[in-house]
mmCIF file of C-alpha atoms in Angstrom:
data_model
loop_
_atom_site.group_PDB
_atom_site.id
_atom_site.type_symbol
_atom_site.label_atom_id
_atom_site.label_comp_id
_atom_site.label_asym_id
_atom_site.label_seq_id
_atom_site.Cartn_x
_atom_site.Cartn_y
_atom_site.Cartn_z
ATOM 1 C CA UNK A 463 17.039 -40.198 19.805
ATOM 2 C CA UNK A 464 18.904 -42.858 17.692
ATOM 3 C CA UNK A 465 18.613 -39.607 14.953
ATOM 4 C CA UNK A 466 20.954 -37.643 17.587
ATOM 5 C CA UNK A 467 23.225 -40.124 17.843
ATOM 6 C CA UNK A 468 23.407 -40.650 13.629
ATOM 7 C CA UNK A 469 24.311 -36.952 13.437
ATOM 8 C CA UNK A 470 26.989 -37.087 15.752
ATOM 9 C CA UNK A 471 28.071 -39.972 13.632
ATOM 10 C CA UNK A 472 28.033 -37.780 10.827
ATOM 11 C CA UNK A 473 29.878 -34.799 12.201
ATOM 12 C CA UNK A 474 32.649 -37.199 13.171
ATOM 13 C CA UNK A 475 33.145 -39.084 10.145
ATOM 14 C CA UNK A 476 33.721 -35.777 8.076
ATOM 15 C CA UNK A 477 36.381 -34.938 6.055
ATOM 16 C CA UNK A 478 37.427 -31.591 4.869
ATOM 17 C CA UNK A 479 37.113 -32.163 0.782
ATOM 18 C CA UNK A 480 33.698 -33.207 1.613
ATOM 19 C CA UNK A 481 32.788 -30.258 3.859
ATOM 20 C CA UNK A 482 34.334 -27.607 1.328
ATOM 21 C CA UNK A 483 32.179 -29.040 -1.512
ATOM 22 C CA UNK A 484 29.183 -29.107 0.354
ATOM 23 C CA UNK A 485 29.517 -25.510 1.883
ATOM 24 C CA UNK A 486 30.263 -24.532 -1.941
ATOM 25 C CA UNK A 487 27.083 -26.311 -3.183
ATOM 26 C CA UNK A 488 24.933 -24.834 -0.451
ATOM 27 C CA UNK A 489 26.257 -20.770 -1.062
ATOM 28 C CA UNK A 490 25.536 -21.560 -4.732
ATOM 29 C CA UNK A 491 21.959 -22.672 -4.364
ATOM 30 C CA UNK A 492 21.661 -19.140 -1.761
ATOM 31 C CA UNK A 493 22.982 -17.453 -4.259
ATOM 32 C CA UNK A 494 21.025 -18.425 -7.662
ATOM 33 C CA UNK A 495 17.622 -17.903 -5.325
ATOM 34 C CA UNK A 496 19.207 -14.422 -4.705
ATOM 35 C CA UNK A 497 20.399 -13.961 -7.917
ATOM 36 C CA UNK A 498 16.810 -14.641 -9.703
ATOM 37 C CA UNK A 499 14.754 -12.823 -6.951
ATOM 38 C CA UNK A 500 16.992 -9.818 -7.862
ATOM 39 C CA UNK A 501 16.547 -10.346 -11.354
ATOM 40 C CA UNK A 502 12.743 -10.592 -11.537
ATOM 41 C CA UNK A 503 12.686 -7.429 -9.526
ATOM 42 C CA UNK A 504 14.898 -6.138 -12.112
ATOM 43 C CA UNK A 505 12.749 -7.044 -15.232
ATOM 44 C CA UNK A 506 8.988 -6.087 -13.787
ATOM 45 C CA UNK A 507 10.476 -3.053 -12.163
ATOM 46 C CA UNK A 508 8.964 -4.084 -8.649
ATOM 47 C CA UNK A 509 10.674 -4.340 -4.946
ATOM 48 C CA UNK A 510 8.636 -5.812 -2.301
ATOM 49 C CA UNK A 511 8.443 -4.790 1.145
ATOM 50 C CA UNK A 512 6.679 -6.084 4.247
ATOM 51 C CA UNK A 513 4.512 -4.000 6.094
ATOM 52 C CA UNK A 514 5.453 -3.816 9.610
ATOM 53 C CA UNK A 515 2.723 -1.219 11.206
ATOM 54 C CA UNK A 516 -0.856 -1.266 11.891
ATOM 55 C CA UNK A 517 -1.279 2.072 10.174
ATOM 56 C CA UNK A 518 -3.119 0.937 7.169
ATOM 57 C CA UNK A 519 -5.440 -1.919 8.591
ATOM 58 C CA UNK A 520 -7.544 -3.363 7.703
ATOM 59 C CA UNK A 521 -6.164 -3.289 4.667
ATOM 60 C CA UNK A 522 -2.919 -4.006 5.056
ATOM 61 C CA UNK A 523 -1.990 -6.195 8.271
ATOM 62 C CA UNK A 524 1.491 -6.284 9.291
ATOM 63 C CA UNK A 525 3.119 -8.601 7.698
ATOM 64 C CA UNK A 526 1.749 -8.620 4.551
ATOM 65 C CA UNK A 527 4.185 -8.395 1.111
ATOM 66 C CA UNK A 528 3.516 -5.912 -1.146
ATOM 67 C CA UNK A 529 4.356 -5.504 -4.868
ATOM 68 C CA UNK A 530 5.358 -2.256 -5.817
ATOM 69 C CA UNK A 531 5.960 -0.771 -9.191
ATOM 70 C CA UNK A 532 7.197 2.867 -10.297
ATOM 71 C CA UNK A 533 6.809 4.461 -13.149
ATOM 72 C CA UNK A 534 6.309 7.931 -14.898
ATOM 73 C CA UNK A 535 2.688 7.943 -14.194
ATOM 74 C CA UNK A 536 2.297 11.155 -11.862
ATOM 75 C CA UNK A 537 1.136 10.361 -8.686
ATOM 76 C CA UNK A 538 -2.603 10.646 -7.508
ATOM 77 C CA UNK A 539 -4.861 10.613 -4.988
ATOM 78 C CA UNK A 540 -5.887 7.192 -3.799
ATOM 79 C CA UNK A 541 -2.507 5.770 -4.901
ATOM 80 C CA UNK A 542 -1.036 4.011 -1.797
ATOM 81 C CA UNK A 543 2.324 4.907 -1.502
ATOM 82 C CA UNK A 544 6.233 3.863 -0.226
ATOM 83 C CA UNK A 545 8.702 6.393 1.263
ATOM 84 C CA UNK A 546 11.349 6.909 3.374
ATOM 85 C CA UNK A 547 11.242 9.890 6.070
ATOM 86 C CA UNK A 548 15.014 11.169 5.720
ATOM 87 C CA UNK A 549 17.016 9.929 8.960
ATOM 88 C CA UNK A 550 14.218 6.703 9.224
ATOM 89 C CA UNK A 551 15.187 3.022 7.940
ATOM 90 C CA UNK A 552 11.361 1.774 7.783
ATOM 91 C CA UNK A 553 9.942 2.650 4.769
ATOM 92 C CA UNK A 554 6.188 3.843 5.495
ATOM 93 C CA UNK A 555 3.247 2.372 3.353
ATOM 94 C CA UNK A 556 0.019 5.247 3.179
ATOM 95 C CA UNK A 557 -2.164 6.427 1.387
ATOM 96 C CA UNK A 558 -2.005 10.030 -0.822
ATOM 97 C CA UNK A 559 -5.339 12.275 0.061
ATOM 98 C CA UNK A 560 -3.750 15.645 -1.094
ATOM 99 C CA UNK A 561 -1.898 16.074 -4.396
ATOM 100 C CA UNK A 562 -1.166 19.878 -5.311
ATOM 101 C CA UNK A 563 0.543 20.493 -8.799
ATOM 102 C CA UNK A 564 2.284 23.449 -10.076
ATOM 103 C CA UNK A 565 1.195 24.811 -13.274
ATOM 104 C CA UNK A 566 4.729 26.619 -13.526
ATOM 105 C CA UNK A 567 7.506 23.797 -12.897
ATOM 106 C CA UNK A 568 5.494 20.926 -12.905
ATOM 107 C CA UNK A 569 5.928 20.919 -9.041
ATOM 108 C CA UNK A 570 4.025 18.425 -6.650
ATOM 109 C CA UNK A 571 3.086 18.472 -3.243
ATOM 110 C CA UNK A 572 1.981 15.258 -1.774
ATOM 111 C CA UNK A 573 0.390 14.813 1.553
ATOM 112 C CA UNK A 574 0.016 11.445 3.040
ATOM 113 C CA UNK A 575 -2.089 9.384 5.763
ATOM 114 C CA UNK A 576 -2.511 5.631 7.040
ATOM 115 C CA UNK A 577 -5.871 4.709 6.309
ATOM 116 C CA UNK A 578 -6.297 3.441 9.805
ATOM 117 C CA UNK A 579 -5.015 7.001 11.642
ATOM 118 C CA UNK A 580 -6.767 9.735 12.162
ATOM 119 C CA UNK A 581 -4.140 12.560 11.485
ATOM 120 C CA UNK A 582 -2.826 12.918 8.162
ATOM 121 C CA UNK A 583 1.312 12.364 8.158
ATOM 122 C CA UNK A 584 2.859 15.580 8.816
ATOM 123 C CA UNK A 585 3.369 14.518 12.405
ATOM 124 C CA UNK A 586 5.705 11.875 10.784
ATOM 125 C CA UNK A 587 7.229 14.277 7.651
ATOM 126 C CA UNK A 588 11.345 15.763 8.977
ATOM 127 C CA UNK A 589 10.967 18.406 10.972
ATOM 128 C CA UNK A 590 9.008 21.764 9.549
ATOM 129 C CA UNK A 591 8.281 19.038 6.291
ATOM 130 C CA UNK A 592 4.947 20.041 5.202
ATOM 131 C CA UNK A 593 4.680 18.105 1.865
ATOM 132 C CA UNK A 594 6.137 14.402 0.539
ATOM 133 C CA UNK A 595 7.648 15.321 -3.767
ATOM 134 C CA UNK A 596 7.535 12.739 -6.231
ATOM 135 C CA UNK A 597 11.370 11.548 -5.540
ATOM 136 C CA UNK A 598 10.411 10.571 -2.203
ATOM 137 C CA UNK A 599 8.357 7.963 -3.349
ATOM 138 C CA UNK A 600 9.849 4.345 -3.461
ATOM 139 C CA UNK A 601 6.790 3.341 -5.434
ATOM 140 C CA UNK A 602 3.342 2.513 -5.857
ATOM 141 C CA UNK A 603 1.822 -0.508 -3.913
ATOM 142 C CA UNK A 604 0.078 -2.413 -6.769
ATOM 143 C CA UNK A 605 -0.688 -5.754 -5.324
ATOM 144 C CA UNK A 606 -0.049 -7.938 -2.023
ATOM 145 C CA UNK A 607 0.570 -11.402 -0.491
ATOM 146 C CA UNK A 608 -0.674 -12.167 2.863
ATOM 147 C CA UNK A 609 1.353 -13.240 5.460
ATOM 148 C CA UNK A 610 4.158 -13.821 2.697
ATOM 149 C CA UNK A 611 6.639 -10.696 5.060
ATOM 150 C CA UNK A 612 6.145 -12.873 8.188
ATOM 151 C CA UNK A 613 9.961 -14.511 7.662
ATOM 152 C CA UNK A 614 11.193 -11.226 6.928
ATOM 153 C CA UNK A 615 9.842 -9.475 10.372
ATOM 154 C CA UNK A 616 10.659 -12.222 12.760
ATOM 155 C CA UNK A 617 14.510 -12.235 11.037
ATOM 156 C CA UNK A 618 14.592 -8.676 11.458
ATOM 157 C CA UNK A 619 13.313 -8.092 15.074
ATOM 158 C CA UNK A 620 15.318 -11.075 16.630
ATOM 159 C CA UNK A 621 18.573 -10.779 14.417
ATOM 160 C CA UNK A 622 19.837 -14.299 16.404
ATOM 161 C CA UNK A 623 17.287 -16.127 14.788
ATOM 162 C CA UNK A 624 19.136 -15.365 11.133
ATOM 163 C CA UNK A 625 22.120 -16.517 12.669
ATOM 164 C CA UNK A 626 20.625 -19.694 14.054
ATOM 165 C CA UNK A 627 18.715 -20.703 11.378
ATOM 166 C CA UNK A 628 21.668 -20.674 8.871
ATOM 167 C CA UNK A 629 23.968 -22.098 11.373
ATOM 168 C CA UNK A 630 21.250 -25.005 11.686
ATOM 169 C CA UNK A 631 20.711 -25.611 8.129
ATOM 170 C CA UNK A 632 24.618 -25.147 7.308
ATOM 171 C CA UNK A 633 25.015 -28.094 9.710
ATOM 172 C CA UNK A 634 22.606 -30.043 8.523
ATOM 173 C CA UNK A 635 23.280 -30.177 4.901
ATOM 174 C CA UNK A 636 27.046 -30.074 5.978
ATOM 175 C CA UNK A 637 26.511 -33.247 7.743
ATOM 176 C CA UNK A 638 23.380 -35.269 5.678
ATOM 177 C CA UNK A 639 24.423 -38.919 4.155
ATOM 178 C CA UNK A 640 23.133 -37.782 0.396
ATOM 179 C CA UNK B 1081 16.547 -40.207 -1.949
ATOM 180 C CA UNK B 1082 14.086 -41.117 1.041
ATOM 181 C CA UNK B 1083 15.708 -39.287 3.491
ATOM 182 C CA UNK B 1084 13.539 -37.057 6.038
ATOM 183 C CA UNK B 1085 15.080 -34.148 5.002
ATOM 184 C CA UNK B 1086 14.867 -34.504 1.438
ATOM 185 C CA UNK B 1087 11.096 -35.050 1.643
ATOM 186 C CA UNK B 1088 10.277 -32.468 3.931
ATOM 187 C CA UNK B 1089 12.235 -29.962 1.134
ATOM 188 C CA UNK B 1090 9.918 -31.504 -1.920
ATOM 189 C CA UNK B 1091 6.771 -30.979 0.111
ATOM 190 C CA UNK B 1092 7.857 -27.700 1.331
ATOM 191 C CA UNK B 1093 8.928 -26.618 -1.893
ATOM 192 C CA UNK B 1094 5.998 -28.108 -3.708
ATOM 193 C CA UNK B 1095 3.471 -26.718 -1.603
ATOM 194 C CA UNK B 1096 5.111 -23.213 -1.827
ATOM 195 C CA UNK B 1097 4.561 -23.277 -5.590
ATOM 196 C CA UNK B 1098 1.343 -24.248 -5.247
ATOM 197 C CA UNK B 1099 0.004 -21.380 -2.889
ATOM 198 C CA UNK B 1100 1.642 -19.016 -5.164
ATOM 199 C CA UNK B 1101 0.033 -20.486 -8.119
ATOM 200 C CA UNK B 1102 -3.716 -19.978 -6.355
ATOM 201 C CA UNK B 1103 -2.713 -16.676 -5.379
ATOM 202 C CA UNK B 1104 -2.056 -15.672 -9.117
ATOM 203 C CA UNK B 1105 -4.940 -17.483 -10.047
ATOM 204 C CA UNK B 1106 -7.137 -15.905 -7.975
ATOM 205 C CA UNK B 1107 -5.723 -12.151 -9.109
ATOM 206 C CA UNK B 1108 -6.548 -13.436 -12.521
ATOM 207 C CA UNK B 1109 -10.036 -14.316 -11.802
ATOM 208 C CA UNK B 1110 -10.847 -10.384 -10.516
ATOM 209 C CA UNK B 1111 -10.055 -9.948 -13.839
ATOM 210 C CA UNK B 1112 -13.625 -11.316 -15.432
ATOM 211 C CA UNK B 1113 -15.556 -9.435 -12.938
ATOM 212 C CA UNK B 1114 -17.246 -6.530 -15.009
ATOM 213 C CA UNK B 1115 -17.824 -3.748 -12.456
ATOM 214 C CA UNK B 1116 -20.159 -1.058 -13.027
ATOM 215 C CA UNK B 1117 -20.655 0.996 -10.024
ATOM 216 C CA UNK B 1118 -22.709 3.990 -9.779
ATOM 217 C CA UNK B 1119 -22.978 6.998 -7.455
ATOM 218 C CA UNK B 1120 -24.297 10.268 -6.688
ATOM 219 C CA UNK B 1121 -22.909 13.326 -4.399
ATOM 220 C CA UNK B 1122 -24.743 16.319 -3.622
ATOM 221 C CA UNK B 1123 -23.674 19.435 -1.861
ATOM 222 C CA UNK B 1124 -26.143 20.149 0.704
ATOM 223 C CA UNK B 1125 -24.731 23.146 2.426
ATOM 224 C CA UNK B 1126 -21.383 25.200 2.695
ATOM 225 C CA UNK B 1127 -20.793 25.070 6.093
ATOM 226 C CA UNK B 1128 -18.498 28.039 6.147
ATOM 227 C CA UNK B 1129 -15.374 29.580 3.288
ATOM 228 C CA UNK B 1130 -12.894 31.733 4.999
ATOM 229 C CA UNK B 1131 -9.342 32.712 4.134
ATOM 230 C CA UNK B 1132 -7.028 32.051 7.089
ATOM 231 C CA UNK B 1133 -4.048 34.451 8.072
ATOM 232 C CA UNK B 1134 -1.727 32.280 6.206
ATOM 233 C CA UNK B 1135 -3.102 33.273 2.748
ATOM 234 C CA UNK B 1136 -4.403 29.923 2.395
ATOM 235 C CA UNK B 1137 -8.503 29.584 2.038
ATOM 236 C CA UNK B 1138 -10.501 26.664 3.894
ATOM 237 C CA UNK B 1139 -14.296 25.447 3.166
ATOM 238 C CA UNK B 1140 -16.548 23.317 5.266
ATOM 239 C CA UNK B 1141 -19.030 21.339 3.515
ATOM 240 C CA UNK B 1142 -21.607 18.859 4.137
ATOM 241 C CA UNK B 1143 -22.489 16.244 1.433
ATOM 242 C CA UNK B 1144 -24.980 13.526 0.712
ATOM 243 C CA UNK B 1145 -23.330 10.501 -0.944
ATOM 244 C CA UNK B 1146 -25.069 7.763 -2.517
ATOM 245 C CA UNK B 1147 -23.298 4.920 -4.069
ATOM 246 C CA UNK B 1148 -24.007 1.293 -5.452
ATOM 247 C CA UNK B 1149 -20.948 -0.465 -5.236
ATOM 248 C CA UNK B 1150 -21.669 -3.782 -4.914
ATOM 249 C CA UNK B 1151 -20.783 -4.930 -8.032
ATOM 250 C CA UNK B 1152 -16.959 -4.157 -7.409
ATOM 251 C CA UNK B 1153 -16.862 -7.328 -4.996
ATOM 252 C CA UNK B 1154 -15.685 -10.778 -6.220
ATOM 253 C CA UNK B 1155 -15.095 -13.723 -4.166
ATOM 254 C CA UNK B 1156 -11.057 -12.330 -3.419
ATOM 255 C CA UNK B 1157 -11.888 -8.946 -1.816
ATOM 256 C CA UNK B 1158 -11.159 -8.151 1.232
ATOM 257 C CA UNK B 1159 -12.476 -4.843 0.920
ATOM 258 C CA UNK B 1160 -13.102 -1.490 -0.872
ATOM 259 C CA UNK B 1161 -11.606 1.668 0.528
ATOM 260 C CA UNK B 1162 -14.110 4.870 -0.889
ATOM 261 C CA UNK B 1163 -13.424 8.603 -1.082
ATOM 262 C CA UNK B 1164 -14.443 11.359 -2.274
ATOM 263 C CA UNK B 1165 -11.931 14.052 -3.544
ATOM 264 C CA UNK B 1166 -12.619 17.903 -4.499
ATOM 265 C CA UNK B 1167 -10.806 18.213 -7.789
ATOM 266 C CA UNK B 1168 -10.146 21.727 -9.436
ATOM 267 C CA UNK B 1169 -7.787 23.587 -11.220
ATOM 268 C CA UNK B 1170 -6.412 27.222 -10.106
ATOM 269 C CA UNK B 1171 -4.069 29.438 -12.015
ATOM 270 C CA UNK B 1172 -1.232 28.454 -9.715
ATOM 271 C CA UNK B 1173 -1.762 24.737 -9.841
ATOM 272 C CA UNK B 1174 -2.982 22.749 -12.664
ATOM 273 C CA UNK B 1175 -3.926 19.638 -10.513
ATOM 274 C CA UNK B 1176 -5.096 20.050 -7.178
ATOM 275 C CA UNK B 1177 -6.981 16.776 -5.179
ATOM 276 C CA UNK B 1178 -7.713 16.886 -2.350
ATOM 277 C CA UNK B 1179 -9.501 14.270 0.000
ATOM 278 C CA UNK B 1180 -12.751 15.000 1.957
ATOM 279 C CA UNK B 1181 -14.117 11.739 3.061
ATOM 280 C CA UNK B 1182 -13.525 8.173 3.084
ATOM 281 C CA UNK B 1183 -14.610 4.864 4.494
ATOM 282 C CA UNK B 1184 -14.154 1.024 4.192
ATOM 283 C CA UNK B 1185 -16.480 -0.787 3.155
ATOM 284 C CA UNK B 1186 -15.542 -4.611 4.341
ATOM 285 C CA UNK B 1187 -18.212 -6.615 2.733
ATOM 286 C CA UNK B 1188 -20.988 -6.315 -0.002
ATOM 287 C CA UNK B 1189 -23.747 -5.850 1.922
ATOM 288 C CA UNK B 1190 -22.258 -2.477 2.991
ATOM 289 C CA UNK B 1191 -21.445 -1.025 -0.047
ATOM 290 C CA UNK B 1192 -25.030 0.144 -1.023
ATOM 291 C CA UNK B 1193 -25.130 3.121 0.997
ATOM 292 C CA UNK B 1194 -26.362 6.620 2.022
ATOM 293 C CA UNK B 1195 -24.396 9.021 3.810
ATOM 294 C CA UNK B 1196 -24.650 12.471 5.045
ATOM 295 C CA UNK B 1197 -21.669 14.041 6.271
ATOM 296 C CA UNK B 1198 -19.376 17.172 6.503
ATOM 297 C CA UNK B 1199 -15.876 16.759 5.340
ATOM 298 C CA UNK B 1200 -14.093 14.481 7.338
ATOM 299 C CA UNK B 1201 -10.544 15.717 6.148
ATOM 300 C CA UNK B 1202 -9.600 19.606 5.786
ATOM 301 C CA UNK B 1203 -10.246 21.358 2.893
ATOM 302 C CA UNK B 1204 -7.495 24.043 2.561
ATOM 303 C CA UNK B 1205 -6.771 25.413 -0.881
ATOM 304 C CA UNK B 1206 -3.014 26.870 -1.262
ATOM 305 C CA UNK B 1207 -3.624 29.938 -2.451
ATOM 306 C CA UNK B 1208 -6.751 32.290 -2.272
ATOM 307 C CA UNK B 1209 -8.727 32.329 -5.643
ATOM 308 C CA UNK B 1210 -11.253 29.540 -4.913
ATOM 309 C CA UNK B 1211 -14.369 31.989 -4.710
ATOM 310 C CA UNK B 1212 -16.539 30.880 -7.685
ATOM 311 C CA UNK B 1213 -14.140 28.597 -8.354
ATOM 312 C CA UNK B 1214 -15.832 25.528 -10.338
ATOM 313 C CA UNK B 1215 -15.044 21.696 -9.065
ATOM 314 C CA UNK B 1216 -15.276 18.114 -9.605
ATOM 315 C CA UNK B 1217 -16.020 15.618 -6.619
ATOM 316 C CA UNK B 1218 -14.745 12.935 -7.650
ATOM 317 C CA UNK B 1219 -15.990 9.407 -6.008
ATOM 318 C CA UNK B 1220 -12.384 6.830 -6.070
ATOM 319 C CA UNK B 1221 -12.602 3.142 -5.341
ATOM 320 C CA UNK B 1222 -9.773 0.942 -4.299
ATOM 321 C CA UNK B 1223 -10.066 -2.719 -4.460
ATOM 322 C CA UNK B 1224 -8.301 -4.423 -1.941
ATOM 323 C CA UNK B 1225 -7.855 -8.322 -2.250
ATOM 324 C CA UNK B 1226 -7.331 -10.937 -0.381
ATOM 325 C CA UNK B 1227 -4.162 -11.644 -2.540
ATOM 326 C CA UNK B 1228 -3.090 -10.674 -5.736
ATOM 327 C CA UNK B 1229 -3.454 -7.147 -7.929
ATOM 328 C CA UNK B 1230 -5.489 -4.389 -6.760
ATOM 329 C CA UNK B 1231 -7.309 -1.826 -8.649
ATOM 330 C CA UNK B 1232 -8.641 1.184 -8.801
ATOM 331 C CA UNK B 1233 -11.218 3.373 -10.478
ATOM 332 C CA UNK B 1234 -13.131 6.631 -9.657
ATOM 333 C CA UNK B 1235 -16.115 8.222 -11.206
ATOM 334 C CA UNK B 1236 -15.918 11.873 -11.813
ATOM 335 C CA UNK B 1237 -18.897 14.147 -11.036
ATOM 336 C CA UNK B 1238 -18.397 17.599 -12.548
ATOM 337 C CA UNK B 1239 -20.362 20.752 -12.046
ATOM 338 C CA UNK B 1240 -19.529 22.256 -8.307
ATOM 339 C CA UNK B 1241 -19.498 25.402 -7.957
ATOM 340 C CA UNK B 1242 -18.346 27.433 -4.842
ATOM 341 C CA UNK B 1243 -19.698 30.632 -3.582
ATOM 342 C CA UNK B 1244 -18.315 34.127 -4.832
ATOM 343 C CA UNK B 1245 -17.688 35.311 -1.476
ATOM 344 C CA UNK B 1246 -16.529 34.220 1.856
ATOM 345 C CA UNK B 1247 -19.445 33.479 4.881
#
């Protein structure tokens, strides 16, 4: 407990130069994380979500990260795909097992499903929404890293943990000796 | 420089860059794995071809699939998602797929198989011209690993044809 006792120390023996240039030091090492992470995304042309439903086990757990990549390619059958249902946050992660394309205008019709339902994903589509198009794909899932989304759910399910967790390591670098 | 904190943030940080180092490592290694899976679909009956009110025509089929597939697994797959997809071209649409049956298979041993079975999704064609219409089933494989890239492949089996009228 003598560790207790040494951070009290530390609070009380701060001074306000001290804590300014520490807070600045600790936003700027956030920040150039942030800053790269957005710029790798950037350059490979990836985003990576975390899977938060069941829907696709086993191959996908929830959980799991997943790099995804767009491009012109047209999309396929067998492609596991991203997209948003308009009026829903979560992003949904299936699988395309229709694709129907339009000799006219180029056209396509996409029809989704999670591998581990057993009704395809018009229950799920906006309201009389038979088909997904292209531009309501995010992108295609192309690779993934178990248990990597883990941080991400727990932040986003029990928003009070975010704010503890950067209170607690704001205080703690605030207040260290070095 | 030997504070607690200090040393828990080197080991953390270290062993972070570590895992993701094996990770992309072991992507890299599905890379030297030369695959060369083989398979065979037959049509063994057309259950039934009938054009619904909607305009729209649906067929019931049952198929015999055989496939070797073993030598799509390395060491850093989880699994291999299979199906088969009816693949044809109509005047209206120049791409139409469309998925009649699929399974995981979660380990080697499993993915030397026979199956006989009647389309486990629903065919429905938009649009009514598929009577005689000619199609590929195509067999699709998805590598799934246990981290890292996956990939995917599919071996196209040509020559289909569908009746010239509806029963």
């Amino acid at each position: 407990m003598g560790w207790v006792r040494k951070t009290v120390d530390s609070v009380k023996s701060l001074q306000v130069k001290q804590v300014l240039l520490r807070a600045i030091s600790l936003a700027m090492v956030f920040t150039s994380g942030l800053i790269l992470w957005k710029a790798l995304m950037c350059m490979t042309g990836t985003t990576s979500p975390v899977v938060v439903s069941g829907s696709m086990e086993p191959s996908f757990k929830r959980g799991d990260a997943l790099f995804l990549y767009k491009n012109k390619d047209p999309i396929r059958a067998g492609d596991i795909v991203v997209f948003n249902v308009k009026g829903q946050d979560v992003p949904i992660v299936h699988r395309v097992i229709e694709v129907h394309e339009q000799q006219s205008n180029g056209e396509i019709k996409l029809l989704t499903k999670g591998d581990a339902n057993d009704m395809d994903d018009r229950f799920l589509y906006a309201r009389g929404q038979l088909w997904l198009k292209p531009q309501h794909i995010m992108g295609r899932a192309v690779g993934l890293l178990p248990y990597a989304g883990w941080v991400t759910i727990v932040m986003t399910e029990k928003p009070v943990l975010q704010y503890i967790l950067v209170g607690a390591v704001g205080l703690l670098f605030l207040t260290s000796k070095d | 420089m030997h504070s607690f904190w200090l040393r828990a943030n080197a080991i953390l940080t270290f062993s972070i860059t570590i895992l993701a180092f094996m990770c992309a490592m072991a992507s890299v290694s599905d890379c030297f794995n030369s695959a060369s899976p083989s398979a065979q679909i037959q049509i063994t009956n057309i259950n039934w071809f009938q054009k619904q009110r909607n305009g729209n025509e649906e067929v019931s089929l049952t198929m015999n699939i055989t496939a070797d597939l073993q030598s799509l697994f390395t060491w850093n797959t989880k699994q291999v998602f299979v199906f088969v997809a009816a693949e044809y071209r109509t005047p209206k649409n120049a791409v139409n797929q469309v998925s009649l049956w699929d399974a995981i298979i979660p380990a080697k041993e499993q993915a030397k198989f026979r199956v006989q079975t009647v389309n486990k999704y629903r065919f429905i064609n938009q649009g009514s011209n598929l009577r005689g219409k000619d199609l590929n089933l195509t067999l699709h494989w998805h590598v799934m690993p246990k981290a890292g890239m996956m990939f995917a492949d599919k071996l196209v089996i040509p020559g289909y044809r569908l009746p010239k009228e509806y029963r």
